[in-house]
PDB file of C-alpha atoms and ligand atoms in Angstrom:
ATOM      1  CA  MET A  21     116.925 120.969 107.710  1.00  0.00           C
ATOM      2  CA  THR A  22     115.299 117.565 107.941  1.00  0.00           C
ATOM      3  CA  THR A  23     112.426 116.161 105.893  1.00  0.00           C
ATOM      4  CA  THR A  24     110.210 113.337 107.042  1.00  0.00           C
ATOM      5  CA  LYS A  25     106.943 111.771 105.940  1.00  0.00           C
ATOM      6  CA  VAL A  26     104.408 111.101 108.671  1.00  0.00           C
ATOM      7  CA  VAL A  27     101.025 109.386 108.682  1.00  0.00           C
ATOM      8  CA  LEU A  28      98.562 111.081 111.059  1.00  0.00           C
ATOM      9  CA  ARG A  29      95.460 109.276 112.311  1.00  0.00           C
ATOM     10  CA  PHE A  30      92.749 111.371 113.954  1.00  0.00           C
ATOM     11  CA  PRO A  31      90.008 110.133 116.252  1.00  0.00           C
ATOM     12  CA  PRO A  32      86.583 111.615 115.306  1.00  0.00           C
ATOM     13  CA  GLU A  33      86.650 114.261 118.052  1.00  0.00           C
ATOM     14  CA  LEU A  34      89.874 115.756 116.672  1.00  0.00           C
ATOM     15  CA  SER A  35      88.973 115.776 112.986  1.00  0.00           C
ATOM     16  CA  ASP A  36      88.289 119.530 113.007  1.00  0.00           C
ATOM     17  CA  GLN A  37      91.593 120.567 114.639  1.00  0.00           C
ATOM     18  CA  PRO A  38      93.720 123.002 112.575  1.00  0.00           C
ATOM     19  CA  VAL A  39      96.867 120.895 112.997  1.00  0.00           C
ATOM     20  CA  THR A  40      98.613 121.850 109.760  1.00  0.00           C
ATOM     21  CA  TYR A  41      98.132 125.536 110.554  1.00  0.00           C
ATOM     22  CA  LYS A  42      99.683 125.014 113.989  1.00  0.00           C
ATOM     23  CA  LEU A  43     102.613 123.025 112.616  1.00  0.00           C
ATOM     24  CA  ILE A  44     103.397 125.878 110.243  1.00  0.00           C
ATOM     25  CA  LYS A  45     102.678 128.808 112.528  1.00  0.00           C
ATOM     26  CA  GLU A  46     103.870 127.570 115.917  1.00  0.00           C
ATOM     27  CA  TYR A  47     106.514 124.998 115.004  1.00  0.00           C
ATOM     28  CA  ASP A  48     107.940 126.738 111.948  1.00  0.00           C
ATOM     29  CA  LEU A  49     107.603 123.660 109.734  1.00  0.00           C
ATOM     30  CA  MET A  50     107.026 123.441 106.005  1.00  0.00           C
ATOM     31  CA  VAL A  51     104.031 121.176 105.480  1.00  0.00           C
ATOM     32  CA  ASN A  52     103.269 119.376 102.269  1.00  0.00           C
ATOM     33  CA  ILE A  53      99.991 117.443 102.371  1.00  0.00           C
ATOM     34  CA  LEU A  54     100.556 114.289 100.350  1.00  0.00           C
ATOM     35  CA  ARG A  55      97.226 112.694 101.042  1.00  0.00           C
ATOM     36  CA  GLY A  56      94.245 113.323 103.277  1.00  0.00           C
ATOM     37  CA  HIS A  57      90.901 111.910 104.188  1.00  0.00           C
ATOM     38  CA  ILE A  58      89.113 113.750 106.956  1.00  0.00           C
ATOM     39  CA  THR A  59      85.362 113.775 107.436  1.00  0.00           C
ATOM     40  CA  PRO A  60      83.734 115.480 110.440  1.00  0.00           C
ATOM     41  CA  GLN A  61      82.697 112.973 113.145  1.00  0.00           C
ATOM     42  CA  GLU A  62      84.733 110.186 111.522  1.00  0.00           C
ATOM     43  CA  GLU A  63      88.313 108.992 111.851  1.00  0.00           C
ATOM     44  CA  GLY A  64      90.673 110.893 109.599  1.00  0.00           C
ATOM     45  CA  MET A  65      94.023 110.253 107.985  1.00  0.00           C
ATOM     46  CA  LEU A  66      96.618 112.680 106.680  1.00  0.00           C
ATOM     47  CA  VAL A  67      99.993 111.964 105.142  1.00  0.00           C
ATOM     48  CA  LEU A  68     102.306 114.928 105.569  1.00  0.00           C
ATOM     49  CA  GLU A  69     105.802 115.687 104.419  1.00  0.00           C
ATOM     50  CA  LEU A  70     107.331 117.873 107.120  1.00  0.00           C
ATOM     51  CA  THR A  71     110.492 119.903 106.656  1.00  0.00           C
ATOM     52  CA  GLY A  72     112.243 121.927 109.321  1.00  0.00           C
ATOM     53  CA  LYS A  73     114.894 121.892 111.992  1.00  0.00           C
ATOM     54  CA  LYS A  74     115.114 118.538 113.769  1.00  0.00           C
ATOM     55  CA  ARG A  75     114.153 120.076 117.112  1.00  0.00           C
ATOM     56  CA  GLN A  76     111.114 121.761 115.626  1.00  0.00           C
ATOM     57  CA  LEU A  77     110.075 118.487 113.936  1.00  0.00           C
ATOM     58  CA  ASP A  78     110.298 116.659 117.252  1.00  0.00           C
ATOM     59  CA  ARG A  79     108.297 119.387 118.975  1.00  0.00           C
ATOM     60  CA  GLY A  80     105.648 119.310 116.246  1.00  0.00           C
ATOM     61  CA  ILE A  81     105.265 115.529 116.527  1.00  0.00           C
ATOM     62  CA  HIS A  82     105.098 115.836 120.313  1.00  0.00           C
ATOM     63  CA  TYR A  83     102.320 118.427 119.963  1.00  0.00           C
ATOM     64  CA  LEU A  84     100.330 116.053 117.721  1.00  0.00           C
ATOM     65  CA  ASN A  85     100.725 113.102 120.072  1.00  0.00           C
ATOM     66  CA  LYS A  86      99.791 115.193 123.087  1.00  0.00           C
ATOM     67  CA  LEU A  87      96.669 116.312 121.270  1.00  0.00           C
ATOM     68  CA  GLY A  88      95.701 112.663 120.725  1.00  0.00           C
ATOM     69  CA  VAL A  89      96.711 112.322 117.073  1.00  0.00           C
ATOM     70  CA  GLU A  90      98.529 109.056 116.330  1.00  0.00           C
ATOM     71  CA  THR A  91     101.655 109.533 114.253  1.00  0.00           C
ATOM     72  CA  GLU A  92     103.729 107.015 112.347  1.00  0.00           C
ATOM     73  CA  LYS A  93     106.919 107.911 110.530  1.00  0.00           C
ATOM     74  CA  LEU A  94     107.383 106.374 107.116  1.00  0.00           C
ATOM     75  CA  SER A  95     110.769 104.747 107.420  1.00  0.00           C
ATOM     76  CA  LYS A  96     110.117 102.269 104.653  1.00  0.00           C
ATOM     77  CA  ASP A  97     109.787 102.932 101.001  1.00  0.00           C
ATOM     78  CA  VAL A  98     107.854 100.942  98.437  1.00  0.00           C
ATOM     79  CA  ARG A  99     109.268 100.703  94.943  1.00  0.00           C
ATOM     80  CA  TRP A 100     107.460  99.876  91.718  1.00  0.00           C
ATOM     81  CA  LEU A 101     109.526  97.557  89.529  1.00  0.00           C
ATOM     82  CA  LYS A 102     108.026  98.703  86.261  1.00  0.00           C
ATOM     83  CA  ASP A 103     109.656  96.013  84.149  1.00  0.00           C
ATOM     84  CA  LEU A 104     108.000  93.263  86.200  1.00  0.00           C
ATOM     85  CA  CYS A 105     104.553  94.891  86.139  1.00  0.00           C
ATOM     86  CA  THR A 106     102.049  93.321  83.754  1.00  0.00           C
ATOM     87  CA  HIS A 107      99.453  96.079  84.379  1.00  0.00           C
ATOM     88  CA  CYS A 108      96.987  93.512  85.657  1.00  0.00           C
ATOM     89  CA  ALA A 109      95.586  96.222  87.998  1.00  0.00           C
ATOM     90  CA  ALA A 110      95.102  93.800  90.905  1.00  0.00           C
ATOM     91  CA  CYS A 111      96.761  96.323  93.207  1.00  0.00           C
ATOM     92  CA  THR A 112      94.903  99.464  92.172  1.00  0.00           C
ATOM     93  CA  SER A 113      91.598  98.840  93.947  1.00  0.00           C
ATOM     94  CA  LEU A 114      93.430  98.012  97.193  1.00  0.00           C
ATOM     95  CA  CYS A 115      95.764 100.981  97.267  1.00  0.00           C
ATOM     96  CA  PRO A 116      94.242 103.285  99.915  1.00  0.00           C
ATOM     97  CA  THR A 117      95.860 106.461  98.630  1.00  0.00           C
ATOM     98  CA  HIS A 118      95.502 105.865  94.874  1.00  0.00           C
ATOM     99  CA  ALA A 119      99.275 105.918  94.488  1.00  0.00           C
ATOM    100  CA  LEU A 120      98.690 103.037  92.096  1.00  0.00           C
ATOM    101  CA  SER A 121      96.075 103.769  89.487  1.00  0.00           C
ATOM    102  CA  VAL A 122      95.008 102.817  85.994  1.00  0.00           C
ATOM    103  CA  GLU A 123      95.154 105.405  83.242  1.00  0.00           C
ATOM    104  CA  ARG A 124      91.810 105.134  81.527  1.00  0.00           C
ATOM    105  CA  ASP A 125      93.027 105.954  78.011  1.00  0.00           C
ATOM    106  CA  THR A 126      95.793 103.375  77.906  1.00  0.00           C
ATOM    107  CA  MET A 127      94.674 100.959  80.651  1.00  0.00           C
ATOM    108  CA  LEU A 128      98.254 101.076  81.920  1.00  0.00           C
ATOM    109  CA  VAL A 129      99.017 101.165  85.634  1.00  0.00           C
ATOM    110  CA  SER A 130     101.068 104.045  86.980  1.00  0.00           C
ATOM    111  CA  PHE A 131     102.677 104.679  90.357  1.00  0.00           C
ATOM    112  CA  GLU A 132     102.736 108.089  92.003  1.00  0.00           C
ATOM    113  CA  LYS A 133     105.400 107.694  94.664  1.00  0.00           C
ATOM    114  CA  ALA A 134     104.529 110.873  96.566  1.00  0.00           C
ATOM    115  CA  ARG A 135     101.108 109.439  97.447  1.00  0.00           C
ATOM    116  CA  CYS A 136     102.445 106.134  98.769  1.00  0.00           C
ATOM    117  CA  ILE A 137     102.211 105.604 102.549  1.00  0.00           C
ATOM    118  CA  ALA A 138     104.097 102.267 102.426  1.00  0.00           C
ATOM    119  CA  CYS A 139     101.148 100.238 103.743  1.00  0.00           C
ATOM    120  CA  GLU A 140     102.412  97.243 101.698  1.00  0.00           C
ATOM    121  CA  MET A 141      98.948  96.153 100.502  1.00  0.00           C
ATOM    122  CA  CYS A 142     100.213  96.076  96.931  1.00  0.00           C
ATOM    123  CA  VAL A 143     103.301  94.085  97.935  1.00  0.00           C
ATOM    124  CA  THR A 144     101.064  91.383  99.361  1.00  0.00           C
ATOM    125  CA  VAL A 145      98.697  91.218  96.417  1.00  0.00           C
ATOM    126  CA  CYS A 146     101.000  91.590  93.401  1.00  0.00           C
ATOM    127  CA  PRO A 147     101.381  88.177  91.749  1.00  0.00           C
ATOM    128  CA  TYR A 148     104.500  89.275  89.846  1.00  0.00           C
ATOM    129  CA  ASN A 149     106.527  90.746  92.732  1.00  0.00           C
ATOM    130  CA  ALA A 150     106.509  94.090  90.994  1.00  0.00           C
ATOM    131  CA  MET A 151     106.104  96.010  94.266  1.00  0.00           C
ATOM    132  CA  GLU A 152     109.058  95.859  96.612  1.00  0.00           C
ATOM    133  CA  VAL A 153     109.694  97.146 100.137  1.00  0.00           C
ATOM    134  CA  GLN A 154     112.946  98.987 100.733  1.00  0.00           C
ATOM    135  CA  PHE A 155     114.209  99.680 104.241  1.00  0.00           C
TER     136      PHE A 155
HETATM  137  S1  SF4 B  15     102.329 100.549  99.622  1.00  0.00           S
HETATM  138 FE1  SF4 B  15     101.228 100.077  97.737  1.00  0.00          FE
HETATM  139  S2  SF4 B  15      99.078  99.922  98.330  1.00  0.00           S
HETATM  140 FE2  SF4 B  15     100.162 101.006  99.987  1.00  0.00          FE
HETATM  141  S3  SF4 B  15      99.976 103.175  99.484  1.00  0.00           S
HETATM  142 FE3  SF4 B  15     101.897 102.486  98.589  1.00  0.00          FE
HETATM  143  S4  SF4 B  15     101.391 101.932  96.511  1.00  0.00           S
HETATM  144 FE4  SF4 B  15      99.459 102.032  97.636  1.00  0.00          FE
HETATM  145  S1  SF4 B  16      99.465  93.869  90.921  1.00  0.00           S
HETATM  146 FE1  SF4 B  16     101.632  93.955  90.341  1.00  0.00          FE
HETATM  147  S2  SF4 B  16     101.664  93.386  88.191  1.00  0.00           S
HETATM  148 FE2  SF4 B  16      99.558  93.905  88.685  1.00  0.00          FE
HETATM  149  S3  SF4 B  16      99.398  96.092  88.150  1.00  0.00           S
HETATM  150 FE3  SF4 B  16      99.916  95.980  90.330  1.00  0.00          FE
HETATM  151  S4  SF4 B  16     102.161  96.139  90.353  1.00  0.00           S
HETATM  152 FE4  SF4 B  16     101.575  95.618  88.276  1.00  0.00          FE
END
């Protein structure tokens, strides 16, 4: 079994396609939706964690691409170096998936790794180098 994280980008005309259903039913994949933003008639984005046999994963990705859905595998990982973080929150408004957020009660920043799509926005903006890319 192989597990991979994939970012899917949908053009507006495909935003109503039941792609997760098909990946499960026809390609025998386990699908974990990490993050999604799909609005009818607009571009959509889904971050999926896919688990299955390598061949089935490849076939599932091929199906998506053939349909017109752009796919990008997450081969990088972004790490939060908690000890360097000053909780300045400069990164939280830029993070597109809310992987970085401020807890209202404590005003402390937290990082939810499962939501991260490794876009590196936080890496660019953090003045304390508390976000790091790992290859
Ligand atoms: S790389 Fe940073 S900004 Fe991008 S999704 Fe991950 S935590 Fe958010
Ligand atoms: S920008 Fe850097 S220091 Fe500021 S909250 Fe984000 S990770 Fe922490």
